[in-house]
mmCIF file of C-alpha atoms in Angstrom:
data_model
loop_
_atom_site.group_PDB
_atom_site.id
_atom_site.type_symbol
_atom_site.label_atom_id
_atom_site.label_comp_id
_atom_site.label_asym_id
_atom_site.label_seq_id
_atom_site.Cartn_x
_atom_site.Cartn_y
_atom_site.Cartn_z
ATOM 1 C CA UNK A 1 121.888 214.538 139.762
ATOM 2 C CA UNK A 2 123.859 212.733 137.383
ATOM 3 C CA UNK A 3 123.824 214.297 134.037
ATOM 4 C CA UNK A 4 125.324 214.942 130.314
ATOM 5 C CA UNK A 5 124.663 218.028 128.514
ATOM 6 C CA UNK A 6 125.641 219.116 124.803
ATOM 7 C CA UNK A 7 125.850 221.649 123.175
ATOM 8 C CA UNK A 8 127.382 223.247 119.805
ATOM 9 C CA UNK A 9 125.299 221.728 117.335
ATOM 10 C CA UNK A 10 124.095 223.835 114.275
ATOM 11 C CA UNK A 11 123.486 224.559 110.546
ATOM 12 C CA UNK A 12 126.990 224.307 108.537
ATOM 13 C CA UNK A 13 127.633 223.796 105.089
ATOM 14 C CA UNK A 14 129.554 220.331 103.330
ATOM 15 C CA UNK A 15 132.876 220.553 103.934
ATOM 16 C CA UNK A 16 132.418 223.197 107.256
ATOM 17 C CA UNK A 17 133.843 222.242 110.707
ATOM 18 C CA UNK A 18 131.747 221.945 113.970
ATOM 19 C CA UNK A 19 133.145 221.419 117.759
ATOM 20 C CA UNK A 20 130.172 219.565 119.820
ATOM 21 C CA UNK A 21 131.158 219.560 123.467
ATOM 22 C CA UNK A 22 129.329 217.516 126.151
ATOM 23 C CA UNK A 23 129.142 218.739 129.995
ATOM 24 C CA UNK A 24 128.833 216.051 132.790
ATOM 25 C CA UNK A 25 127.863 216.649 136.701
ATOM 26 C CA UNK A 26 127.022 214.362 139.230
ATOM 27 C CA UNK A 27 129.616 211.560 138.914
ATOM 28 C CA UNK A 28 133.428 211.402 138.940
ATOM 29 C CA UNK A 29 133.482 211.956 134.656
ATOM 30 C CA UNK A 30 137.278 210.933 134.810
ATOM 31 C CA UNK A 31 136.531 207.228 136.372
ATOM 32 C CA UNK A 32 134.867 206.816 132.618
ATOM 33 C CA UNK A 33 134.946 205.641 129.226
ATOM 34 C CA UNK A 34 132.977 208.201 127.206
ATOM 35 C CA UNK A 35 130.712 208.066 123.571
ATOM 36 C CA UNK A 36 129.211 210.044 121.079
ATOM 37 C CA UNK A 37 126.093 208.106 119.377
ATOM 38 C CA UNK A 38 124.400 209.986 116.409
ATOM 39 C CA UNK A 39 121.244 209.267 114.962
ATOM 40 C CA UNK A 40 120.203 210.816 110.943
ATOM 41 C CA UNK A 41 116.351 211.868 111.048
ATOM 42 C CA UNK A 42 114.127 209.146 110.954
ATOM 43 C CA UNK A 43 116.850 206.222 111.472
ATOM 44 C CA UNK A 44 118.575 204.216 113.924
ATOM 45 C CA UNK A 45 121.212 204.497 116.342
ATOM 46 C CA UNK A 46 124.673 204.476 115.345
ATOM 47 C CA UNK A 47 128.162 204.585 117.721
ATOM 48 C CA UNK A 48 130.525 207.443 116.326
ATOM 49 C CA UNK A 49 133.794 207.472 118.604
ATOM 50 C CA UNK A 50 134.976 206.965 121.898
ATOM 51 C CA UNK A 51 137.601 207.496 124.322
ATOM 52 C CA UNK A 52 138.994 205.784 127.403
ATOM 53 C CA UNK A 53 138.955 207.230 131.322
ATOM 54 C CA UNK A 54 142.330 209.380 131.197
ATOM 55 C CA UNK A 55 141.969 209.881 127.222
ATOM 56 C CA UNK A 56 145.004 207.027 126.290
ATOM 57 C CA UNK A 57 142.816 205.057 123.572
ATOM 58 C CA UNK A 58 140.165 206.912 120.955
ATOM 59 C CA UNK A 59 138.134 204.444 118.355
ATOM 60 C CA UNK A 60 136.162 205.847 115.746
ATOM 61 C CA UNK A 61 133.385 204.157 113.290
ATOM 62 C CA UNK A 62 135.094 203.730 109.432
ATOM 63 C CA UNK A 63 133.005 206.354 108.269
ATOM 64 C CA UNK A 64 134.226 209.453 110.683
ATOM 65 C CA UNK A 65 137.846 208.342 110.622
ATOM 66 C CA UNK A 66 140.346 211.493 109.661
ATOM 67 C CA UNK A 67 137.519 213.964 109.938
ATOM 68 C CA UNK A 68 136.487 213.601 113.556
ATOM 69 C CA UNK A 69 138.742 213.526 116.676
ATOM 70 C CA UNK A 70 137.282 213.102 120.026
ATOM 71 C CA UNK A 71 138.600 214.394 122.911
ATOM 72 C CA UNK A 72 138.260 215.112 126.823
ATOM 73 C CA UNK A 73 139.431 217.510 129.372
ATOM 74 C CA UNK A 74 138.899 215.779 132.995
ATOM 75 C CA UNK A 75 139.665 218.879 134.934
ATOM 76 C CA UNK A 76 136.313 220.838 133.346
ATOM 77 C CA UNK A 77 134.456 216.926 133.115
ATOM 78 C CA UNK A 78 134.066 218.068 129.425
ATOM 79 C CA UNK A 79 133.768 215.655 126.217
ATOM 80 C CA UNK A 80 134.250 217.166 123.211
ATOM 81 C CA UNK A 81 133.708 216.093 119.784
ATOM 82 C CA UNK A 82 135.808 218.175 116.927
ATOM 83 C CA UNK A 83 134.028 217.475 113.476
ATOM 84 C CA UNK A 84 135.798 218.439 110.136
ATOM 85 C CA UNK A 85 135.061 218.467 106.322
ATOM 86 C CA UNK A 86 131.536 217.558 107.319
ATOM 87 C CA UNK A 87 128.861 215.504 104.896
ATOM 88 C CA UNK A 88 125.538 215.487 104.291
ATOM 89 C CA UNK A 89 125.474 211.836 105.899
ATOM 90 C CA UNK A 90 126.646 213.712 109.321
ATOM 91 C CA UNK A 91 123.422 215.419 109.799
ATOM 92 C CA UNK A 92 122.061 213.607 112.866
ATOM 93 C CA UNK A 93 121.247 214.372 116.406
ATOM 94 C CA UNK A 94 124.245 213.494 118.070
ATOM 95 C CA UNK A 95 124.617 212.421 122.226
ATOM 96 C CA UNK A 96 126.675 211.895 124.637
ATOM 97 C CA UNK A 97 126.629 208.665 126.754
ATOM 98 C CA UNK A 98 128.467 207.719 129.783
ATOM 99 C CA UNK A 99 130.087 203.866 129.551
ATOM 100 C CA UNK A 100 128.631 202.847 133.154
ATOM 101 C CA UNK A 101 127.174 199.681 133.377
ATOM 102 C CA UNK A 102 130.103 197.419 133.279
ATOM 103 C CA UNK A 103 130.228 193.421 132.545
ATOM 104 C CA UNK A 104 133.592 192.293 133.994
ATOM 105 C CA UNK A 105 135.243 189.256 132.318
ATOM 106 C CA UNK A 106 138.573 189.132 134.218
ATOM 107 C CA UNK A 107 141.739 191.101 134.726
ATOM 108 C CA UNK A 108 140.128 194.256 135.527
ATOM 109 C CA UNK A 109 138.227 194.073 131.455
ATOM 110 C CA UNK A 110 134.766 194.855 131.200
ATOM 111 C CA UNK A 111 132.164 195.242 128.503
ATOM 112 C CA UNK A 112 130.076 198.690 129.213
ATOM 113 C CA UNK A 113 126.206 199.869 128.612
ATOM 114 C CA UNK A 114 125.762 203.494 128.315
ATOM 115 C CA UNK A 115 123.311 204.132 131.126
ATOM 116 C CA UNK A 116 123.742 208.166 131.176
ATOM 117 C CA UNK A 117 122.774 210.137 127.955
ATOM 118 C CA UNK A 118 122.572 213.944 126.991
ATOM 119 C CA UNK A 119 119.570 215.295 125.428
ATOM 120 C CA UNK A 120 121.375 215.544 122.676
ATOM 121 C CA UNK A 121 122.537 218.377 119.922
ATOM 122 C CA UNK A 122 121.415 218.884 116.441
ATOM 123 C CA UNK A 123 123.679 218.910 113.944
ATOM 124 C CA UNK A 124 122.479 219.829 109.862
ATOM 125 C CA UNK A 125 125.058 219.313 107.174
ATOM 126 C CA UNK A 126 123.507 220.999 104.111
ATOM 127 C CA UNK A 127 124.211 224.660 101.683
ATOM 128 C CA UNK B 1 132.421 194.547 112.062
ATOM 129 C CA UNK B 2 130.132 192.805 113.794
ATOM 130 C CA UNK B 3 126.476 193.250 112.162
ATOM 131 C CA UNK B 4 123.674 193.061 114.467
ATOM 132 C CA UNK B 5 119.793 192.205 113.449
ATOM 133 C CA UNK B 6 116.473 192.268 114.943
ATOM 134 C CA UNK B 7 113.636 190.349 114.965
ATOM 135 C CA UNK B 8 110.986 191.252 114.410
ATOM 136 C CA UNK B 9 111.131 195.117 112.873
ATOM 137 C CA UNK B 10 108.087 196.104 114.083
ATOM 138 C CA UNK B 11 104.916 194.460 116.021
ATOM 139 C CA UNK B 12 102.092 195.658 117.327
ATOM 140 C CA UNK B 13 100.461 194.259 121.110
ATOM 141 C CA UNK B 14 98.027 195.072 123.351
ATOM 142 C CA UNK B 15 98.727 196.079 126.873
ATOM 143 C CA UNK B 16 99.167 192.940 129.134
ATOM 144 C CA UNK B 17 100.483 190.959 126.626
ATOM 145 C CA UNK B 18 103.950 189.212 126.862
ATOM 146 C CA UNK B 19 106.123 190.472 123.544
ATOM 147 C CA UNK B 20 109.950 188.960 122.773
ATOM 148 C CA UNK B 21 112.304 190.671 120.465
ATOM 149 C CA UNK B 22 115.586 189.042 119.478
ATOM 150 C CA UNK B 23 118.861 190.385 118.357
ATOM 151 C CA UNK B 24 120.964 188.404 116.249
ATOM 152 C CA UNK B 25 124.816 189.193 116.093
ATOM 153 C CA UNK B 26 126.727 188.263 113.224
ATOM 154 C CA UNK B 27 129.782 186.400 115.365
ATOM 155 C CA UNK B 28 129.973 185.657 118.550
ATOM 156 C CA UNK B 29 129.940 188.772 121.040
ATOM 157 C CA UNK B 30 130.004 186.882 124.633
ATOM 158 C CA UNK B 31 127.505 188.214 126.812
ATOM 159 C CA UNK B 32 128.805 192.189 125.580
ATOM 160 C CA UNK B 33 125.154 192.957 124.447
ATOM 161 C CA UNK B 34 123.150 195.860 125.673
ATOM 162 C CA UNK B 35 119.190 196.790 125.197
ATOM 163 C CA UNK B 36 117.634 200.309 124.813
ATOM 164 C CA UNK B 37 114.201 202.057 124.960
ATOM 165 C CA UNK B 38 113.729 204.772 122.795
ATOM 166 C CA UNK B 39 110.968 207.288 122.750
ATOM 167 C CA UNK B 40 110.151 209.710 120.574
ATOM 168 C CA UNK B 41 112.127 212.989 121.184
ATOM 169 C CA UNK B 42 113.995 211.234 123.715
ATOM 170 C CA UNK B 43 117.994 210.277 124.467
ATOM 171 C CA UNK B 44 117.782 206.213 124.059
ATOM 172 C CA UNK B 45 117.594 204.669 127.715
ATOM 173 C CA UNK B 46 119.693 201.398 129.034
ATOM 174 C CA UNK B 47 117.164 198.677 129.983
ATOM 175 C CA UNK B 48 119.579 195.769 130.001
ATOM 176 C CA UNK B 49 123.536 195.074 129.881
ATOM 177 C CA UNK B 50 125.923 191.976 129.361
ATOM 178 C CA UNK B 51 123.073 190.488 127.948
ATOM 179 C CA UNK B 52 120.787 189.793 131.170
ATOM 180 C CA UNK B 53 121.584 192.452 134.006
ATOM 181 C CA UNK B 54 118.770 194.689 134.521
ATOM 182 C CA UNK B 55 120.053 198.644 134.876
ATOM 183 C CA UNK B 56 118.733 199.507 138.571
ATOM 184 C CA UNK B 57 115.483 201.408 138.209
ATOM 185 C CA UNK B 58 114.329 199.280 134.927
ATOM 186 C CA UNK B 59 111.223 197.326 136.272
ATOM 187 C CA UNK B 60 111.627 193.869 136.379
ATOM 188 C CA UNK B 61 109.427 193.029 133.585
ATOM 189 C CA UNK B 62 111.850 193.718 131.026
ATOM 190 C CA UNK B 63 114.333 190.477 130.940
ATOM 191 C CA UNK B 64 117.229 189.421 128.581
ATOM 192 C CA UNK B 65 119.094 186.334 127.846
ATOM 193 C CA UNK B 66 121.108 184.910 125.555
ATOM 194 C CA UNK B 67 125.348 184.529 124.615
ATOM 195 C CA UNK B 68 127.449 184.241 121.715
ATOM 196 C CA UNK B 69 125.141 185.235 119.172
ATOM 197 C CA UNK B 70 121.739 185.127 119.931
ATOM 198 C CA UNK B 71 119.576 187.613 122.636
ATOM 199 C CA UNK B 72 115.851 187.225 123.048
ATOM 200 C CA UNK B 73 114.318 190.868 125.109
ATOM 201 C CA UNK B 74 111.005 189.772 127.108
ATOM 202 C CA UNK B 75 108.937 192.381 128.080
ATOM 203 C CA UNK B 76 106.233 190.645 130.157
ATOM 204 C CA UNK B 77 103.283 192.149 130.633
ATOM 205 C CA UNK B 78 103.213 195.324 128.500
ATOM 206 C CA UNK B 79 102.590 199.074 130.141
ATOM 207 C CA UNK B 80 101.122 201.685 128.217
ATOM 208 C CA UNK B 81 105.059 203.710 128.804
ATOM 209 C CA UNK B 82 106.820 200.049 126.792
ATOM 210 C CA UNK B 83 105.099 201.111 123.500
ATOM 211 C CA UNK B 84 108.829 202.491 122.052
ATOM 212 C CA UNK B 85 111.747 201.587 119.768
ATOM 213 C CA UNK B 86 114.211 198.903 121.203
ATOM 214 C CA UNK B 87 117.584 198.850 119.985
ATOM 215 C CA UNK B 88 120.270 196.128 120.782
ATOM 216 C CA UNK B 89 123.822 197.143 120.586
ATOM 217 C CA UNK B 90 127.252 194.804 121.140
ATOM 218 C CA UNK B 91 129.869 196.118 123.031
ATOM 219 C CA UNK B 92 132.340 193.199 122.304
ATOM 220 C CA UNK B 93 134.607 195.369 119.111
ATOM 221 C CA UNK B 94 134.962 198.458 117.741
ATOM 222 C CA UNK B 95 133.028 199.517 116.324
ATOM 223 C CA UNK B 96 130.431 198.762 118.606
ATOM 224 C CA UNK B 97 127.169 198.240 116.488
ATOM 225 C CA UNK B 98 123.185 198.980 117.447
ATOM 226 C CA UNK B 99 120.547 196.765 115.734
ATOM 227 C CA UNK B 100 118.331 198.631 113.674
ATOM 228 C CA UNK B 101 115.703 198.540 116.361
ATOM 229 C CA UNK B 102 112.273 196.852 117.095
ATOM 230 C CA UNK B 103 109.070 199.195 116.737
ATOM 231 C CA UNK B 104 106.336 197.917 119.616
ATOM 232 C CA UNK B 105 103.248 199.927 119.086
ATOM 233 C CA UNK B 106 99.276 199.580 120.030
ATOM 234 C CA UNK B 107 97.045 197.207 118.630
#
């Protein structure tokens, strides 16, 4: 069964770090561009960071840049998500999403879908 | 960025009925536009990507079209399981953007 699980989430106070980490099975994780997607309580979806198949390119949303770093580790199919000097405004669920579902528009380039998702872990930002 | 809308926020149908949601991007994204179904409690789901492919499983009522900027979401038909939040979400730049989702609910 294909399938993303997280973990690591928790309580932490402003300014406190957190290390999210997301577990795949079921597909070949290193053939894969990889996401974390938060969402605050009550609101909608927003994109955090991602990284590319062998962990060569990382983009982050304006608002996480310099206090989270994604990373990967292939060999345990692990996605991990280090979070530093963390805000109120972090408090979300956050998920990890596979980038499967691929548009091709020439020379090997594709646009992606995330069609695999974890549960997803909570994470609360407040003293 | 690019800045993605929906239209409308919320509506409310019955089931049977034929419902269309549109996302709006701000410049032109291609065809690098994705739709989700969103329960509550639940991980978002991928109904549609590059605008009009339909993720295997998705039943075939759910239908998208649309490139450049605009991307109308057809659910014909309505189940009892559609009644859910539906996000859009372009793929095109970092960073990629959702829309800020469409509420279907019962009349």
């Amino acid at each position: 069964e294909v399938q993303l699980v997280e973990s690591g989430g928790d309580l932490v106070p402003p300014g406190g770090s957190l290390r999210l980490s997301c577990v795949a099975s079921g597909f070949t994780f290193s053939s894969y561009w990889m996401n974390w997607v938060r969402q605050a309580p009550g609101k909608g979806l927003e994109w955090v960071a991602n990284i590319k198949k062998e962990g060569s390119e990382k983009n982050y949303v304006d608002s996480v840049k310099g206090r989270f770093t994604i990373s990967r580790d292939n060999a345990k199919n692990s996605l991990y998500l280090q979070m530093n000097s963390l805000r109120g405004e972090d408090t979300a669920v956050y998920y990890c999403a596979r980038g499967g579902s691929k548009l091709y528009y020439g020379s090997g380039n594709y646009y992606y879908g995330m069609d695999v998702w974890g549960q997803g872990t909570t994470v609360t930002v407040s003293s | 960025d690019i800045q993605m809308t929906q239209s409308p926020s919320s509506l409310s149908a019955s089931v049977g009925d034929s419902v269309t949601i549109t996302c709006r991007a701000s410049q032109s994204i291609n065809r690098a536009l994705n739709w989700y179904q969103q329960k509550p409690g639940q991980a978002p789901r991928l109904l549609i990507y590059g605008a009009s492919s339909l993720r295997s499983g998705v039943p075939s009522r759910f239908s998208g079209t649309g490139s450049a900027t605009d991307f109308p979401l057809t659910i014909s038909s309505l189940q009892p399981e559609d009644f859910a939040t539906y996000y859009c979400q372009q793929t095109y730049s970092i960073p990629f953007t959702f829309g800020p989702g469409t509420k279907v609910d019962i009349k």
